[in-house]
Short mmCIF file of N, CA and C in Angstrom, two decimals:
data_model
loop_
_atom_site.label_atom_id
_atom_site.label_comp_id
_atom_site.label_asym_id
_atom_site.label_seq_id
_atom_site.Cartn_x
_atom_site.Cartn_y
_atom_site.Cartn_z
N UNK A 115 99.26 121.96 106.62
CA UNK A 115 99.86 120.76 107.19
C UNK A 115 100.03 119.71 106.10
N UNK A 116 100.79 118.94 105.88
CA UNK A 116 101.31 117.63 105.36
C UNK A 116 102.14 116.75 106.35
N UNK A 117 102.47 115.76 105.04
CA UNK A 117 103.13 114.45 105.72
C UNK A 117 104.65 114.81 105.92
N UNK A 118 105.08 115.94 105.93
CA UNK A 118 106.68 115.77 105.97
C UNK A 118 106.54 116.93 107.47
N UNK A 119 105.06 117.00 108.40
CA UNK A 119 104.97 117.88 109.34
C UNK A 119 105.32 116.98 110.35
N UNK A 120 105.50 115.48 110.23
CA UNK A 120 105.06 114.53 111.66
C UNK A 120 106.37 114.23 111.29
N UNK A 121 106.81 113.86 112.88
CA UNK A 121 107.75 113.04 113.09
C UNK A 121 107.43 111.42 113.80
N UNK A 122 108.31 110.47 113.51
CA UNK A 122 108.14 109.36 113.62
C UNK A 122 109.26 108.66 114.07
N UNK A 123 108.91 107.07 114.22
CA UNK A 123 109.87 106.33 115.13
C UNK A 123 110.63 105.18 114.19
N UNK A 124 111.90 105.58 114.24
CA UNK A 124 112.48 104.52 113.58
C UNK A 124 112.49 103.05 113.39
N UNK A 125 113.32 102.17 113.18
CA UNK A 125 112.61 100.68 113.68
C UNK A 125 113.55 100.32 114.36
N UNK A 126 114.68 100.90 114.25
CA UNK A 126 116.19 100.93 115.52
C UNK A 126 115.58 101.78 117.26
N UNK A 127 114.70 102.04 117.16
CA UNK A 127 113.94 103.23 118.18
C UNK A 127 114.46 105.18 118.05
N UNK A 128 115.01 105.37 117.30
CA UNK A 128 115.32 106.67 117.08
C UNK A 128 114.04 107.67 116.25
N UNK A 129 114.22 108.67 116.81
CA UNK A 129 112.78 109.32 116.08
C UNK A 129 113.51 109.94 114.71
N UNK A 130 112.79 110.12 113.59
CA UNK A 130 113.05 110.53 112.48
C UNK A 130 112.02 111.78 111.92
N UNK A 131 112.27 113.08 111.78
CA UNK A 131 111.43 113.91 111.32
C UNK A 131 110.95 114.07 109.76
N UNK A 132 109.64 113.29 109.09
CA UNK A 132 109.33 113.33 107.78
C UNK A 132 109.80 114.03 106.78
N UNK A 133 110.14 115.37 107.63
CA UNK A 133 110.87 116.76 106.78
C UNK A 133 112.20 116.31 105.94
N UNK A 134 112.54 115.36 106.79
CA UNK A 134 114.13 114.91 106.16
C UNK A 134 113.70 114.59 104.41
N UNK A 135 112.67 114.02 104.40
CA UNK A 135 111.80 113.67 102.82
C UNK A 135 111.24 114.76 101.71
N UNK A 136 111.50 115.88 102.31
CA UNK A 136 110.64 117.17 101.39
C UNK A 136 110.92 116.85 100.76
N UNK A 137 110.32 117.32 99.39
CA UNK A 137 110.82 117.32 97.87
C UNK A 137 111.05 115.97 96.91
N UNK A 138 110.76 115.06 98.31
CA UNK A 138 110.52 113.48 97.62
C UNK A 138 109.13 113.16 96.85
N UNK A 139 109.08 112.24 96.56
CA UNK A 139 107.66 111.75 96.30
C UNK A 139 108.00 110.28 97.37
N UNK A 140 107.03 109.97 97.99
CA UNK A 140 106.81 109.12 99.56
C UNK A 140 105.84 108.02 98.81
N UNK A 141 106.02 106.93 98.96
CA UNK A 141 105.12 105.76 99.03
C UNK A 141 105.05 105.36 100.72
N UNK A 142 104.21 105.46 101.34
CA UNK A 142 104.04 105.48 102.56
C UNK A 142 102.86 103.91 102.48
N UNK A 143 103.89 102.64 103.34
CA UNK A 143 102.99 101.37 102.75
C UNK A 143 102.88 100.80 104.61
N UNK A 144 101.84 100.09 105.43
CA UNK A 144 101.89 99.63 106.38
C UNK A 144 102.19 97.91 106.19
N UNK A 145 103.12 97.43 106.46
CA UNK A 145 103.86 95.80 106.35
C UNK A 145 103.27 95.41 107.25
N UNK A 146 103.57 93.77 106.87
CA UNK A 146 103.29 92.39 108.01
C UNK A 146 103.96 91.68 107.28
N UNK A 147 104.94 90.78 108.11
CA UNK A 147 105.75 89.81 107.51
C UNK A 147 104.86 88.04 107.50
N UNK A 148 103.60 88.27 108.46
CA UNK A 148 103.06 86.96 107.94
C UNK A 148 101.76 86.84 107.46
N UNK A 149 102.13 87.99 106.05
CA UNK A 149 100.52 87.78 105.46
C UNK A 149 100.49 87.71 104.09
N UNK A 150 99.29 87.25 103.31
CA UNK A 150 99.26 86.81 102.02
C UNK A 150 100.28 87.55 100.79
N UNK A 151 99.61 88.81 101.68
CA UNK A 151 100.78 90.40 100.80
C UNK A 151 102.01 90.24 100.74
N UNK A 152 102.76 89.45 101.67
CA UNK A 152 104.01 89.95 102.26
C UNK A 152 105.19 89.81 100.97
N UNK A 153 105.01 88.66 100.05
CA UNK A 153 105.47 88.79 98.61
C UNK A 153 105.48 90.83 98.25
N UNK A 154 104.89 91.36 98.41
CA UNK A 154 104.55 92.57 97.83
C UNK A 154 106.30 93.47 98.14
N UNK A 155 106.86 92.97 99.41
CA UNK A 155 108.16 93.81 99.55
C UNK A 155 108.78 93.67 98.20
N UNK A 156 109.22 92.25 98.00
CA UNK A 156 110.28 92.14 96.30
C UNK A 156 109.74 93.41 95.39
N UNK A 157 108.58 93.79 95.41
CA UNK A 157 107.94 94.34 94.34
C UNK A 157 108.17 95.71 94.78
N UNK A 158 108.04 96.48 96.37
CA UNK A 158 108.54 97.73 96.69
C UNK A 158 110.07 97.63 96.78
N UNK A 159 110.78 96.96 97.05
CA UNK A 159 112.29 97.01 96.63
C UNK A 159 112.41 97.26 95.13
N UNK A 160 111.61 96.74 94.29
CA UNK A 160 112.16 96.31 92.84
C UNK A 160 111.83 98.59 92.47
N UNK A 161 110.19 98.96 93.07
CA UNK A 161 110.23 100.14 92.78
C UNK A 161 111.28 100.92 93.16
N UNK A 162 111.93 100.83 94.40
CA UNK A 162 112.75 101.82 95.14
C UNK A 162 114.11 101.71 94.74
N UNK A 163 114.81 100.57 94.04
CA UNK A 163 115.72 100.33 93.41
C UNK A 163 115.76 101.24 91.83
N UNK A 164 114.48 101.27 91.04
CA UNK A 164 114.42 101.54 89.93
C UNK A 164 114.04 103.30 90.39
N UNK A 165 113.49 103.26 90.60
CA UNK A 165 113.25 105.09 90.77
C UNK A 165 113.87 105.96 92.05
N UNK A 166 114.67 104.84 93.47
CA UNK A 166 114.86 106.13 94.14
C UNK A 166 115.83 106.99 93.69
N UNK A 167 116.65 106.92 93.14
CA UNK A 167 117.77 108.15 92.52
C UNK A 167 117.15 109.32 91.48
N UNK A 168 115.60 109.42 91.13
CA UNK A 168 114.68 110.03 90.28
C UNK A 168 114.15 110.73 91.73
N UNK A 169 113.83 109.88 92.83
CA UNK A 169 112.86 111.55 94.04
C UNK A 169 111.82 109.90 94.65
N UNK A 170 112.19 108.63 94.11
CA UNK A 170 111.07 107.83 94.74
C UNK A 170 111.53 107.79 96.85
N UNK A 171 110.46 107.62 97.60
CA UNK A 171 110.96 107.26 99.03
C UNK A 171 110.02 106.38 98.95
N UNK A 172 110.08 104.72 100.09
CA UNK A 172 109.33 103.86 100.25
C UNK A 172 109.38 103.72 101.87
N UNK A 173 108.20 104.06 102.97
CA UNK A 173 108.34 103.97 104.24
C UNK A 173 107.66 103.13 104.44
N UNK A 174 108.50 101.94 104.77
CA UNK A 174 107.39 100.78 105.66
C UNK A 174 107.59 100.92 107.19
N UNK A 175 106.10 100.65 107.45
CA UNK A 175 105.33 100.86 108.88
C UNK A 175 104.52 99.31 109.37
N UNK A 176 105.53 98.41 109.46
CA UNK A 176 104.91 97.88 109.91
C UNK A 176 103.81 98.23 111.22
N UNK A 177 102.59 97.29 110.76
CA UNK A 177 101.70 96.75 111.81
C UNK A 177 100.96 94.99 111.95
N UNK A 178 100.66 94.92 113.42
CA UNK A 178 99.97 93.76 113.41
C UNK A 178 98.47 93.81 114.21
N UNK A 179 97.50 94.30 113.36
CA UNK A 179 95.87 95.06 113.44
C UNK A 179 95.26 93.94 112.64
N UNK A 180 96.07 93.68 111.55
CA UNK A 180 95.15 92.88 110.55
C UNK A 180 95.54 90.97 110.99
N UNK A 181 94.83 90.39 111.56
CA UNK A 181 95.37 89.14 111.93
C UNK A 181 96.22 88.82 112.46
N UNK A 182 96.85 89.83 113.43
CA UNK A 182 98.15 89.00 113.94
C UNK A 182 99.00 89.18 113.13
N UNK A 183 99.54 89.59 112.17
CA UNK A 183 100.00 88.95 111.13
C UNK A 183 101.59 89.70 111.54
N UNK A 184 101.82 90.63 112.03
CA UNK A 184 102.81 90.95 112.07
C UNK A 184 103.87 91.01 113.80
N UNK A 185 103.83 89.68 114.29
CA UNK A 185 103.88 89.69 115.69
C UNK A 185 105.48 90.18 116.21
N UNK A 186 106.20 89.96 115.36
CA UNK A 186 107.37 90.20 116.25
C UNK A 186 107.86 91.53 116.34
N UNK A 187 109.14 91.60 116.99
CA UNK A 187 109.39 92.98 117.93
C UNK A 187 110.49 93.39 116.35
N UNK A 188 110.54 94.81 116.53
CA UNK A 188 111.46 95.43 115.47
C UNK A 188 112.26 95.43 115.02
N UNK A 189 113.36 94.47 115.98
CA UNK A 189 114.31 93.71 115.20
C UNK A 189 114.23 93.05 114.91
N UNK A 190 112.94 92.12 115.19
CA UNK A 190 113.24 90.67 114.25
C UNK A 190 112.29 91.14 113.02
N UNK A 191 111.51 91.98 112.85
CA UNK A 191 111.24 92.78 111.86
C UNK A 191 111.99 93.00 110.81
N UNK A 192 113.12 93.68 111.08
CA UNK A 192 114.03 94.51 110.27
C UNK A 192 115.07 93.16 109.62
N UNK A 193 115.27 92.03 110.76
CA UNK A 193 115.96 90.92 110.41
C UNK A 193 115.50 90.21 109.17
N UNK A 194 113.98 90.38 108.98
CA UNK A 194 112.67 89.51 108.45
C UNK A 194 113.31 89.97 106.85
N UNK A 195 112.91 91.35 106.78
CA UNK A 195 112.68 92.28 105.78
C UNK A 195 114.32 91.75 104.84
N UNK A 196 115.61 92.27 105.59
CA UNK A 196 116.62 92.11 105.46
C UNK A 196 116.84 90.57 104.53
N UNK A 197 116.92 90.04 105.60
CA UNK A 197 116.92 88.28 105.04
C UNK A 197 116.34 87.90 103.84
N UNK A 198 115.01 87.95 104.03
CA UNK A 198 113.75 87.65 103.05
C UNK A 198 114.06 88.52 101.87
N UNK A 199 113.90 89.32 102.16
CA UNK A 199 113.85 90.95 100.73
C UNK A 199 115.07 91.66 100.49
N UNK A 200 115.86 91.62 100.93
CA UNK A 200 116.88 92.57 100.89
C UNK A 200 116.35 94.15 101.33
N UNK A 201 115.61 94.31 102.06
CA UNK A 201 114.34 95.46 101.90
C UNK A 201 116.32 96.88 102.52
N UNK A 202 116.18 97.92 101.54
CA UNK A 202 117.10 98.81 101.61
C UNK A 202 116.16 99.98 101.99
N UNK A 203 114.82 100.31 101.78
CA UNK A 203 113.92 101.34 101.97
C UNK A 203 113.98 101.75 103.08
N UNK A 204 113.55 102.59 103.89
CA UNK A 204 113.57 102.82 104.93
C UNK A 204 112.66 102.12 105.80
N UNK A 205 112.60 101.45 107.13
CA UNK A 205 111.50 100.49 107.90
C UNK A 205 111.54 101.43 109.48
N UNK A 206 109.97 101.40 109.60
CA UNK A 206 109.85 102.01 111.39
C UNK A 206 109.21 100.97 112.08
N UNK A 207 108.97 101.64 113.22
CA UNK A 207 108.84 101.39 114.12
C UNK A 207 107.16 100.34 114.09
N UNK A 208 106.77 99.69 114.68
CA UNK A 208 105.48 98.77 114.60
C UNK A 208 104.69 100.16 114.98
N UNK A 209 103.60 100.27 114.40
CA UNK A 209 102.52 101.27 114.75
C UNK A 209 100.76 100.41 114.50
N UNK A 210 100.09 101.33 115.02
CA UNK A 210 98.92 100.76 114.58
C UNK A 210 98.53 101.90 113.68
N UNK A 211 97.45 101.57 112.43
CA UNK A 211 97.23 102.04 112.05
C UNK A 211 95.76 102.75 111.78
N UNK A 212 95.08 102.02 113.10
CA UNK A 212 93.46 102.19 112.83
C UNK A 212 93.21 102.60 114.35
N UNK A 213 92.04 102.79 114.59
CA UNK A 213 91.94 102.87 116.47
C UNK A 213 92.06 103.59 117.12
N UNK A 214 91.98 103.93 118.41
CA UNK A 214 92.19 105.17 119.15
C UNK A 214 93.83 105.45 119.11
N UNK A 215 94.41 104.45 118.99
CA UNK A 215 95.59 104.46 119.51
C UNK A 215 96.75 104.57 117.88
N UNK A 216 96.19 104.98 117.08
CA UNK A 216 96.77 105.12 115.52
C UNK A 216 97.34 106.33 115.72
N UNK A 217 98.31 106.19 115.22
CA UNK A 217 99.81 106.95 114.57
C UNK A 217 99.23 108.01 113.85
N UNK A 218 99.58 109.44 114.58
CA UNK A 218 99.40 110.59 114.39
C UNK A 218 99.76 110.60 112.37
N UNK A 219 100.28 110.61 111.97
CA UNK A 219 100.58 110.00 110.49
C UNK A 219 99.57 109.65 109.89
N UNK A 220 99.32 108.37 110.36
CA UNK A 220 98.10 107.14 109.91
C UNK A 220 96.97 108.19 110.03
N UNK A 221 96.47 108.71 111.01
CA UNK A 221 95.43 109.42 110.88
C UNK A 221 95.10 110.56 110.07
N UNK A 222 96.13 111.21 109.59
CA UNK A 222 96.31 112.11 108.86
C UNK A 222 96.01 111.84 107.49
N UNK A 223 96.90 110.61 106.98
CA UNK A 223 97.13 110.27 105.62
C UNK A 223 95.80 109.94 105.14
N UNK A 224 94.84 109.20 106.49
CA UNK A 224 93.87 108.34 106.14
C UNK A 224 92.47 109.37 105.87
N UNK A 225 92.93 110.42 106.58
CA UNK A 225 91.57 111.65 105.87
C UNK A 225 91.94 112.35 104.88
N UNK A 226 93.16 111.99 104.58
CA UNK A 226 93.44 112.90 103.10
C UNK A 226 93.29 111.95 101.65
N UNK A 227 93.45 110.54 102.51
CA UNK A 227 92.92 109.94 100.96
C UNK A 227 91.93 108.89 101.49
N UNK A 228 90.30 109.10 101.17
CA UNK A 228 90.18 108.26 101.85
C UNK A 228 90.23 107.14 100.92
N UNK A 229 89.14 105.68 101.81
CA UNK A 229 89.46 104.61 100.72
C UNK A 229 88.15 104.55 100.09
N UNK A 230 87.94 103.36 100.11
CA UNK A 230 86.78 103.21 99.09
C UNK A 230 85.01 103.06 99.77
N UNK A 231 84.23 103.74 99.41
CA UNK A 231 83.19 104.37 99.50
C UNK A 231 83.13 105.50 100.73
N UNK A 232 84.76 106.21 100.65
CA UNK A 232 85.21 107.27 101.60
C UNK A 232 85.52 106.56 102.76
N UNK A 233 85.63 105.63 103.10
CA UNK A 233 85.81 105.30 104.60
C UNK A 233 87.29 105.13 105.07
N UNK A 234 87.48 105.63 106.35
CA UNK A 234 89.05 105.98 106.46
C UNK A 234 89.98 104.82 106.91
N UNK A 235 89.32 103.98 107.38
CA UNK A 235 89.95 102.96 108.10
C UNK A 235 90.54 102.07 106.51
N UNK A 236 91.81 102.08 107.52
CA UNK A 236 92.96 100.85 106.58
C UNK A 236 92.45 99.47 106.30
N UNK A 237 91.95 98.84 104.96
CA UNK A 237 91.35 97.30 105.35
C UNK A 237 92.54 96.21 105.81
N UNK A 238 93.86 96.68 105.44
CA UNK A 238 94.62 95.49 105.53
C UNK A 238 96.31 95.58 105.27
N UNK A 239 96.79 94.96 105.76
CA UNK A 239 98.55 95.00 105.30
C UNK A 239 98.44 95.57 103.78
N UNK A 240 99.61 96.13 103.61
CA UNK A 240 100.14 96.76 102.36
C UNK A 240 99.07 97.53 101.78
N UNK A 241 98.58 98.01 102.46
CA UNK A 241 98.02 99.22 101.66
C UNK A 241 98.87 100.67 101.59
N UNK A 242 99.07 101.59 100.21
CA UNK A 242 99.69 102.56 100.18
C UNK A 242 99.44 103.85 99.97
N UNK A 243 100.32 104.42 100.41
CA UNK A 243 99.77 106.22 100.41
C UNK A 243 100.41 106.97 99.31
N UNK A 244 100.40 107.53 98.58
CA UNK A 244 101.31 108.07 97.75
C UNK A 244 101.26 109.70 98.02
N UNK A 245 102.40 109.83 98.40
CA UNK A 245 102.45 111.59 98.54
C UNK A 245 103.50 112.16 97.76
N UNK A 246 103.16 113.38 96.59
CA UNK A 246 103.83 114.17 96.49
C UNK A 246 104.65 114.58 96.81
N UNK A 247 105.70 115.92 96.36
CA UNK A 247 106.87 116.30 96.93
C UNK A 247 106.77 117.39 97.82
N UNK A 248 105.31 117.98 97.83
CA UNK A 248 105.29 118.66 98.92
C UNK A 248 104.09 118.57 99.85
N UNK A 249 104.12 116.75 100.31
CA UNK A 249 103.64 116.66 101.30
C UNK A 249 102.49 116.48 101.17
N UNK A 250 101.94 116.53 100.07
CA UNK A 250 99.66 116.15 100.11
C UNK A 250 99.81 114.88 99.68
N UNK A 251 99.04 113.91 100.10
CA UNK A 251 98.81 112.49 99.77
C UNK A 251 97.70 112.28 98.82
N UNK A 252 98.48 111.77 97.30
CA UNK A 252 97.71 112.39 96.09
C UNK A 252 96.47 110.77 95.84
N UNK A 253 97.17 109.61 96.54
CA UNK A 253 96.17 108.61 96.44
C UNK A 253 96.26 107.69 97.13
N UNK A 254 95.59 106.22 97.79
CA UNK A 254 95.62 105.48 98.42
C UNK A 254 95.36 104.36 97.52
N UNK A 255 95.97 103.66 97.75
CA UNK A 255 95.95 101.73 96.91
C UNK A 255 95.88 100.92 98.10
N UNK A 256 94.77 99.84 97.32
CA UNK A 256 94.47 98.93 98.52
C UNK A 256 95.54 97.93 98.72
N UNK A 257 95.34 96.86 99.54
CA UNK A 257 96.52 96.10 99.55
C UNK A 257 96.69 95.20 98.55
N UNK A 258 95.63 94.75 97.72
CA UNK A 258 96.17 93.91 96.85
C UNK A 258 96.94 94.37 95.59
N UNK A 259 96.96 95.67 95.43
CA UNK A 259 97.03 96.31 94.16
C UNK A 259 98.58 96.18 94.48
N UNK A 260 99.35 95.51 93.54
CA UNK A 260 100.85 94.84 93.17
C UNK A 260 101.67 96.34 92.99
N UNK A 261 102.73 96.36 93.74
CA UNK A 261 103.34 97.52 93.47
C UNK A 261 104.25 98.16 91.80
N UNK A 262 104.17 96.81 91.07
CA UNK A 262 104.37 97.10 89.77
C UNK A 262 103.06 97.86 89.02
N UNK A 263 102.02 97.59 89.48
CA UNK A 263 100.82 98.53 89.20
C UNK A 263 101.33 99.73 89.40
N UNK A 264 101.95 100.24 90.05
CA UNK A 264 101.56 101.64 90.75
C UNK A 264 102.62 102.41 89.75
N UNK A 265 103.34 102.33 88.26
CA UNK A 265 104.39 103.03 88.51
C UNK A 265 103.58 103.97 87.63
N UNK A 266 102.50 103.87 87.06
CA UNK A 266 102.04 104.88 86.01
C UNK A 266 102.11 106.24 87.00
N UNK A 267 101.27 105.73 88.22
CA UNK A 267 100.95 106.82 88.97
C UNK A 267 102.47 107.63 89.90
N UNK A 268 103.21 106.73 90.02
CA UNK A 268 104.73 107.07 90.94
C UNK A 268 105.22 107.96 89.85
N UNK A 269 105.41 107.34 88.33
CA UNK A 269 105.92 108.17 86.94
C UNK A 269 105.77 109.73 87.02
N UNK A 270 104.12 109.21 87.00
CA UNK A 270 103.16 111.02 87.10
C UNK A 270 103.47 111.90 88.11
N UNK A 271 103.41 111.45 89.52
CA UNK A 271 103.91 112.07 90.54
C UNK A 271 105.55 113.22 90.65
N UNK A 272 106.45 111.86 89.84
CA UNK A 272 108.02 111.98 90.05
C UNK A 272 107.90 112.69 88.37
N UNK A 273 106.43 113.53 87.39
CA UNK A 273 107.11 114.14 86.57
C UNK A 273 108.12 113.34 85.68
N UNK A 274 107.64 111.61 85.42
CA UNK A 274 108.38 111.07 84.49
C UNK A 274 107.44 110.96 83.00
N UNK A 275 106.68 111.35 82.50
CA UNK A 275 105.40 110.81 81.58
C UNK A 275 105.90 112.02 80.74
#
């Protein structure tokens, strides 16, 4: 099993099957448009601009688990992202990401990498998953870690080094 086994919900409401992504390398990040992080989109646009034509994918999932922070409904979501960021990546559906009630996905990703001192639960907006091209999720970054950090590891992944 991997991440390109689940299917998921668009942020228009259409379901989308992960498979459509094989052979990508996936930054899989959970958004909130009203939190300290939320600067962090410019910085996943700036990656997905520079590497997606190399194999990069960037899936934001929004949620609002961590403070409220992400209250509105999916279009004004997608309006948010749009306006604010120019965000071109792909955006779904609001999910939770922790809880009984967490996204078949989320639960998956979150035992394959865990976080820090192993514990699975997400601490916060923008935290990311990084998966390979065939589907194993090779690491998890917390939320503060700036997505210009990450390209050593996106490089290595996408076979640029």
């Amino acid at each position: 099993m991997g991440v390109y086994d689940f299917t998921v919900k668009k942020i228009d409401g259409q379901t989308e099957p992960l498979s459509r992504y094989e052979g990508k390398v996936v930054l899989i990040v959970n958004t909130a448009s009203k939190c300290g992080f939320t600067p962090q989109y410019k910085g996943l646009q700036a990656l997905y601009d520079k590497y997606r034509d190399l194999g990069l994918e960037i899936l934001g999932f929004p949620c609002n688990q961590f403070g409220q922070q992400e209250p509105g409904t999916n279009k004004e979501i997608q309006q948010f992202c749009d306006l604010n960021y120019n965000v071109s990546f792909p955006m779904f559906a609001k999910v939770d990401v922790n809880g009984a009630n967490a996204d078949p996905l989320y639960q998956y990703i979150k035992k394959e990498a865990k976080g820090a001192l192993g514990s699975r639960a997400v601490k916060w907006n923008f935290t990311k998953f990084l998966v390979d091209r065939k589907g194993n999720v090779v690491k998890r970054f917390a939320p503060q870690t700036e997505p210009e950090k990450l390209i050593a590891e996106i490089e290595e992944v996408l076979k640029l080094c």
